[in-house]
Coordinates of C-alpha atoms in Angstrom, one line a residue:
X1 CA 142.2 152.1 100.1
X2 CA 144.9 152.3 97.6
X3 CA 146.0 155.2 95.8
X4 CA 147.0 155.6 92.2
X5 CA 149.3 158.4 91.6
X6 CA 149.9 159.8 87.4
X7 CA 153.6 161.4 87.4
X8 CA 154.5 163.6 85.0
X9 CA 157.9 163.8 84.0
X10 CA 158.9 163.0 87.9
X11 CA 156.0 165.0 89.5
X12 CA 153.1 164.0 91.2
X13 CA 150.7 165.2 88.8
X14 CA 147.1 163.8 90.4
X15 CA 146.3 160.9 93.0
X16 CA 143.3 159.2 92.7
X17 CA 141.8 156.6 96.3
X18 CA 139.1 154.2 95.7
X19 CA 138.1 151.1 97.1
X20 CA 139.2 148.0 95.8
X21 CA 137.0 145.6 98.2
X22 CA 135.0 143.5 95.9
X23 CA 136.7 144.8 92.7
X24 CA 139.0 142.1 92.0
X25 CA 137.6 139.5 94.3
X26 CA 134.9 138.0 92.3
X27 CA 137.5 136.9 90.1
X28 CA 139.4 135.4 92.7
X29 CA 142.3 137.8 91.3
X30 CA 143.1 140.0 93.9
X31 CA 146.2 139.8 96.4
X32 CA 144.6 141.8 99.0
X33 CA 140.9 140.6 99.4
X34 CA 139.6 136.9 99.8
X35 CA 136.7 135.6 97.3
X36 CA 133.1 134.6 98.6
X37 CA 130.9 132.4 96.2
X38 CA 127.6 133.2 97.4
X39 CA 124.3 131.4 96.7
X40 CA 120.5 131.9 96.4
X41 CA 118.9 129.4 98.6
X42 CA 115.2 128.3 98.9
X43 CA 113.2 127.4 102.0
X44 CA 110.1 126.4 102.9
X45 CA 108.1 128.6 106.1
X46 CA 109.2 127.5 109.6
X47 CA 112.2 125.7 107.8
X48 CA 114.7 127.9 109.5
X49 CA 115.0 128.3 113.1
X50 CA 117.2 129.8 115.6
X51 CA 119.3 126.4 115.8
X52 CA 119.9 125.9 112.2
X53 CA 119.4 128.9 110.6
X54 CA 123.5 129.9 110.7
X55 CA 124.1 126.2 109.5
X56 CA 121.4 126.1 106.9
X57 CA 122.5 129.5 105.7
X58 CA 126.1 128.7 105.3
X59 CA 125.8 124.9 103.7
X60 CA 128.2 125.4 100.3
X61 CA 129.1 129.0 100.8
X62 CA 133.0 129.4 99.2
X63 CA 135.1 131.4 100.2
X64 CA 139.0 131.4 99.6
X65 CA 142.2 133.7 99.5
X66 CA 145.6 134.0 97.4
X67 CA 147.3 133.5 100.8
X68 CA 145.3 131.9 102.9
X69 CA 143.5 129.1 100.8
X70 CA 140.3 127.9 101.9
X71 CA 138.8 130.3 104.5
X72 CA 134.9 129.0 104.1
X73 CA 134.9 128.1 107.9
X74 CA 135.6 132.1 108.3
X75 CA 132.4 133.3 106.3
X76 CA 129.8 134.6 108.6
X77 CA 125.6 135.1 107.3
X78 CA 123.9 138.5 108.5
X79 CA 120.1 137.2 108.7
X80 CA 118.6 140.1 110.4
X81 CA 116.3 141.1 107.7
X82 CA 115.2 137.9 107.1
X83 CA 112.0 136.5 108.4
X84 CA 111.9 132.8 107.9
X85 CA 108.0 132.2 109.0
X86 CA 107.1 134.7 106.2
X87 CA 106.3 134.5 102.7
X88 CA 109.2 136.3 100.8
X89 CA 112.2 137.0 99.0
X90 CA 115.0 138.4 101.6
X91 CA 118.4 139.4 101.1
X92 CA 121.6 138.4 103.3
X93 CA 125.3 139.2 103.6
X94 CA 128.2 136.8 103.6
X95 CA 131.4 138.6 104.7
X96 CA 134.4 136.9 105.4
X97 CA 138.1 138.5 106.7
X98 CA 141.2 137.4 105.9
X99 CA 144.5 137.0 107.5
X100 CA 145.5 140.4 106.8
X101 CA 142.5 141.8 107.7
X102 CA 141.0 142.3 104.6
X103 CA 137.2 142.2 104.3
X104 CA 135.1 141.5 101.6
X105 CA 131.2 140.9 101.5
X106 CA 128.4 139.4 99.1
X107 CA 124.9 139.5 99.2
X108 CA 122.5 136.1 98.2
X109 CA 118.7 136.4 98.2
X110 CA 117.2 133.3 100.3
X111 CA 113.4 132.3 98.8
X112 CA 111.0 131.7 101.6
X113 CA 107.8 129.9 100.0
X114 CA 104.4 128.4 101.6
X115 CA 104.6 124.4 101.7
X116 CA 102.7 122.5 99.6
X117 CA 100.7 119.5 100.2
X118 CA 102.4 116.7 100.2
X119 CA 101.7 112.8 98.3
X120 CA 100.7 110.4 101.0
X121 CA 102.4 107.8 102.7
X122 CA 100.6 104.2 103.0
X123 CA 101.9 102.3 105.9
X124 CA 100.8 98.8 105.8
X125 CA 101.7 95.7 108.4
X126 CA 101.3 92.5 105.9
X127 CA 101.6 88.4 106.7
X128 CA 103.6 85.9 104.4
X129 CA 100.8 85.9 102.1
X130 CA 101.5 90.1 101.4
X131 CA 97.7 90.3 103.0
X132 CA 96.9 93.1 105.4
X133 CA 96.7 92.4 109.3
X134 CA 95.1 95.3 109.7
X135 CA 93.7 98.3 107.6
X136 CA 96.7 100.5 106.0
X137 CA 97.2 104.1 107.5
X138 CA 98.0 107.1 105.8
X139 CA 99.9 110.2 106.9
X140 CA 99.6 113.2 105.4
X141 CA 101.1 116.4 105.8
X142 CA 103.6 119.2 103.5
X143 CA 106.2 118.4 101.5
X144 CA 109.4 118.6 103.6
X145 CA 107.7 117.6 106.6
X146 CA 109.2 114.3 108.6
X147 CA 107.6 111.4 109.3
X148 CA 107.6 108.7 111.3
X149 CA 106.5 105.1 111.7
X150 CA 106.8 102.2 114.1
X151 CA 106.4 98.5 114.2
X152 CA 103.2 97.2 115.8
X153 CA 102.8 93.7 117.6
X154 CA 99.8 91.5 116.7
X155 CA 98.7 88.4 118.3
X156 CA 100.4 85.4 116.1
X157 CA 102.2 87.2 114.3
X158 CA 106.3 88.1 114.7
X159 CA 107.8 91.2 113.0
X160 CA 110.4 89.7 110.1
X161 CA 111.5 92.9 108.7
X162 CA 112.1 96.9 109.2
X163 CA 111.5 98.8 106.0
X164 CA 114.6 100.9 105.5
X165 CA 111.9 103.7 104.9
X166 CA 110.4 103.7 108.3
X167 CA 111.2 107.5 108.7
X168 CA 111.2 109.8 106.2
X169 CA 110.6 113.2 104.4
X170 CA 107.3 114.1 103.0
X171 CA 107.3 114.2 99.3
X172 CA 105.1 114.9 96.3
X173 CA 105.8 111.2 95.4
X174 CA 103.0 108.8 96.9
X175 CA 105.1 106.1 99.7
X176 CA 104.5 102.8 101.0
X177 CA 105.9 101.9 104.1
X178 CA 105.8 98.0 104.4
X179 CA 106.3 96.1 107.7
X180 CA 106.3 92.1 107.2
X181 CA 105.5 89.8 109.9
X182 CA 106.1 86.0 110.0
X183 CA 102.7 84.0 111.7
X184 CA 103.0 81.7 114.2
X185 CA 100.8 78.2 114.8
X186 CA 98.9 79.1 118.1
X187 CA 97.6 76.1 120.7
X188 CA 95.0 78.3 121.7
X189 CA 93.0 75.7 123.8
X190 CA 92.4 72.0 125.0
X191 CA 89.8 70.6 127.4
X192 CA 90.4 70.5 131.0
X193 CA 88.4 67.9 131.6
X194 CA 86.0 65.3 129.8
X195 CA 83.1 63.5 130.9
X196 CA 82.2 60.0 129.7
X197 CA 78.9 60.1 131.8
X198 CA 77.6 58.0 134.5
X199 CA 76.8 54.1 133.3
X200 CA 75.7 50.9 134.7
X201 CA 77.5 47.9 134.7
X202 CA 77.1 46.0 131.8
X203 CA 77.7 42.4 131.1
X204 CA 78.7 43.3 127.5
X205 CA 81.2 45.6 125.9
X206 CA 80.4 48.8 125.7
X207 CA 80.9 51.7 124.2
X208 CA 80.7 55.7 125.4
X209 CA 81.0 58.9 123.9
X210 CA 81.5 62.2 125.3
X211 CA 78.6 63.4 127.0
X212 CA 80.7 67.3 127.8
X213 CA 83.7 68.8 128.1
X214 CA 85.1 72.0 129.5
X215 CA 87.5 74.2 126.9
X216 CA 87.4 73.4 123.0
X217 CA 90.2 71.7 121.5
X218 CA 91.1 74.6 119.2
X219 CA 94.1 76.0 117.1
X220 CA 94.9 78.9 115.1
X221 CA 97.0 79.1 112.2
X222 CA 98.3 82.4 111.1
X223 CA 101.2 81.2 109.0
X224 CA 101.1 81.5 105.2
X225 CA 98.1 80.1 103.2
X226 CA 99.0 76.4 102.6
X227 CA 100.9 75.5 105.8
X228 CA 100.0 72.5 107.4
X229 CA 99.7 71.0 111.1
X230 CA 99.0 68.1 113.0
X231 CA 97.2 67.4 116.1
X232 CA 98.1 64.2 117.8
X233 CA 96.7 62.8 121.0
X234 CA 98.9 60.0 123.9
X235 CA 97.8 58.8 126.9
X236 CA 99.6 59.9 129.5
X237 CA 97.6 57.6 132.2
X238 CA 95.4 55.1 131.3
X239 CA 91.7 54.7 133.0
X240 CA 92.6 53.8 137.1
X241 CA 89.9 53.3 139.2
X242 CA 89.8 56.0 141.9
X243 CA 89.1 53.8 144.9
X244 CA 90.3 50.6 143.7
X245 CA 93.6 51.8 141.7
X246 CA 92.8 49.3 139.1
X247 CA 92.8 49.3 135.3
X248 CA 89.9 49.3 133.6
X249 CA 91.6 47.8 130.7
X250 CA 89.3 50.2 128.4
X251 CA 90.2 52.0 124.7
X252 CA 89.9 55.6 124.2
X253 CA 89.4 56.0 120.3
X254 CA 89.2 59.2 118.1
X255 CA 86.7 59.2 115.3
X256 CA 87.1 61.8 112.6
X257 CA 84.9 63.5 110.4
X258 CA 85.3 60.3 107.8
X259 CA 84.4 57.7 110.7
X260 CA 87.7 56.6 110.8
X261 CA 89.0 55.1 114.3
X262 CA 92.2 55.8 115.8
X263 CA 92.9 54.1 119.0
X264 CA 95.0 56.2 121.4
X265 CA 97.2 54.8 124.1
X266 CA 100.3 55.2 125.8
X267 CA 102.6 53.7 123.2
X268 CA 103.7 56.9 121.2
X269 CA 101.5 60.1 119.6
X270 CA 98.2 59.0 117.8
X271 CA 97.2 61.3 114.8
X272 CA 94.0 62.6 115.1
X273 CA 93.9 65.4 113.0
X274 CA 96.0 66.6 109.5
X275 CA 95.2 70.1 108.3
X276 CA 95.9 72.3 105.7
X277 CA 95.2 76.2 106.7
X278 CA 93.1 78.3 104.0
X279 CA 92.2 81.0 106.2
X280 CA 93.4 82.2 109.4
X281 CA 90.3 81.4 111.7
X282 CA 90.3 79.5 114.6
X283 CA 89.6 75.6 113.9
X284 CA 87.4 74.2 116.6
X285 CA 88.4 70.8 116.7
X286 CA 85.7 69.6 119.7
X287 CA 83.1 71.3 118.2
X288 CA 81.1 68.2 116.9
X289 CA 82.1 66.6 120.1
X290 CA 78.8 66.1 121.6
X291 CA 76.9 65.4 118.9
X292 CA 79.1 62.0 119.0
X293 CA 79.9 62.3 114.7
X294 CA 83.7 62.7 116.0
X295 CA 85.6 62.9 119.2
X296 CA 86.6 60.9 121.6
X297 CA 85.0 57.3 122.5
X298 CA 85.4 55.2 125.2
X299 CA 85.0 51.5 125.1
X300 CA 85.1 48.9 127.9
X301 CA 85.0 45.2 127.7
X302 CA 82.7 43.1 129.5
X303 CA 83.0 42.4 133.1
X304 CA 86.1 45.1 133.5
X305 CA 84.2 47.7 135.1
X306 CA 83.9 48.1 138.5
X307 CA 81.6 50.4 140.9
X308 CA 84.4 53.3 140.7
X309 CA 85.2 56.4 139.3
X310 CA 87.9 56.4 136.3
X311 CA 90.3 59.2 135.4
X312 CA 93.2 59.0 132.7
X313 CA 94.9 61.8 131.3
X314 CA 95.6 62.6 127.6
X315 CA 98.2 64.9 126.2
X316 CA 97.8 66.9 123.0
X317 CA 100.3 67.9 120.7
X318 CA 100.0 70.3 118.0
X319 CA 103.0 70.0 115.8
X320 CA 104.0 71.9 111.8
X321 CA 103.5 69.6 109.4
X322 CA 104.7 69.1 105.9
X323 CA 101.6 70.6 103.5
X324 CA 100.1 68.1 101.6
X325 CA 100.8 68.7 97.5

């Protein structure tokens, strides 16, 4: 309290004691009591919990003295009439105390208001082409709400990039969440073994085709529209008898889908096949094996053959190639 005292002609006339807490302060004027700048703030329900409430309550409260300068760290919130999980407007007190012990104290209403539904968020995982892998999601929720999203691995494909807006808060803006992944050239197959058939021997050249095989010769492409690979075919050993260990001094020969022949043979990579991807299915390249169009083809001079079994081995190699324009 201070007192004002009205003399008259060198006696105490009257006194007069009032308080002067939050009088002067609001002006930042006084010598005796700091200044608190309070604030209205808005929530939304379950916003405010016991572990932020203090912290959420306080965020840009001022508070300052003549002496003592900036004292905000010394404000202090009472919430006790506030219920945060209800509908409502609520008042609170900032006080704050100085370093001569002077105390002053504001009041700020805090808003708390239902949540609204929020726009969606799309989250889609695309290929080079900007195509879907799979179907986009969509979370939904209320606007303020977090969410959350996370890579997913597909077979072929290798994540290229994390949007920076993986994680987020729920607005009334729609959102896209984009992951990119770069597709990979899969060897998903080649034949374990293929069987030129049982023959007699013949005085004359001869030639054989495939008569079955076990495992396709097959690929899968799931790079961008346009790319372009090559499948190429050596021998790694040619046709030795079983018993005898002999040559049989044959050719193995690949016949495309034009009827072209290539001869394959232990002197470098033959190519057999030059493709240009336009969808991402798989490409069965021993699928018209048997019905002897295309494949493989063995053929064997006259009088080289023996009564033996022959085995050779051919390596495949899948390889990128440089599309065609």
């Amino acid at each position: 309290f201070t007192y004002v005292i009205s003399s008259n002609g060198g006696n105490v006339g009257s006194s007069t004691q009032f308080s002067l807490n939050n009088i002067f302060s609001g002006q930042g004027e006084s010598s005796l009591f700091p200044t608190i700048v309070p604030e209205d703030k808005t929530f939304y329900v379950g916003e405010l919990n016991d572990e932020n409430i203090n912290e959420k309550l306080l965020e840009n409260i001022k508070a300052s003295d003549t002496e003592d300068g900036d004292i905000s760290d010394l404000v202090t919130v009472d919430h006790t009439r506030l219920n945060p999980n209800a509908v409502g407007d609520y008042q609170v007190t900032y006080k704050v105390v100085n370093s001569s012990g002077h105390t002053t104290e504001k009041t700020a209403t805090i808003h708390i208001i239902e949540k609204v539904d929020a726009a969606p968020v799309t989250v889609r995982y695309v290929d080079e082409d900007g195509k879907d892998i799979v179907s986009p999601e969509e979370i939904n929720g209320k606007i303020g709400d977090e969410y959350k999203t996370e890579a997913k691995e597909f077979t072929g494909y290798i994540l290229k990039t994390t949007p920076e807006n993986a994680s987020g808060i729920l607005s009334d803006q729609p959102q896209t969440v984009v992951y990119e992944y770069t597709g990979q050239l899969i060897f998903e197959s080649a034949p374990s073994q293929i069987e030129f058939g049982n023959h007699t021997l013949s005085s004359k050249t001869e030639k054989y085709s495939i008569e079955s095989y076990q495992d396709n010769l097959m690929v899968r492409d799931y790079r961008s529209i346009g790319s372009n690979w090559i499948m190429s075919a050596q021998l790694t050993q040619d046709f030795t008898g079983v018993n005898s260990g002999r040559l049989l001094g044959s050719t193995l020969s690949y016949f495309d889908a034009q009827g072209n022949k290539k001869d394959i043979t232990a002197e470098g990579k033959t190519k057999i096949v030059d493709h240009t991807t336009d969808n991402h299915d798989e490409v069965n390249l021993s699928e018209k094996w048997t019905d002897k169009s295309e494949g493989l083809a063995l053929e064997v001079p006259a009088g080289k053959a023996l009564v033996d079994q022959y085995q050779a081995v051919v390596e495949w190699n899948l390889e990128d190639g440089v599309p065609n324009r």
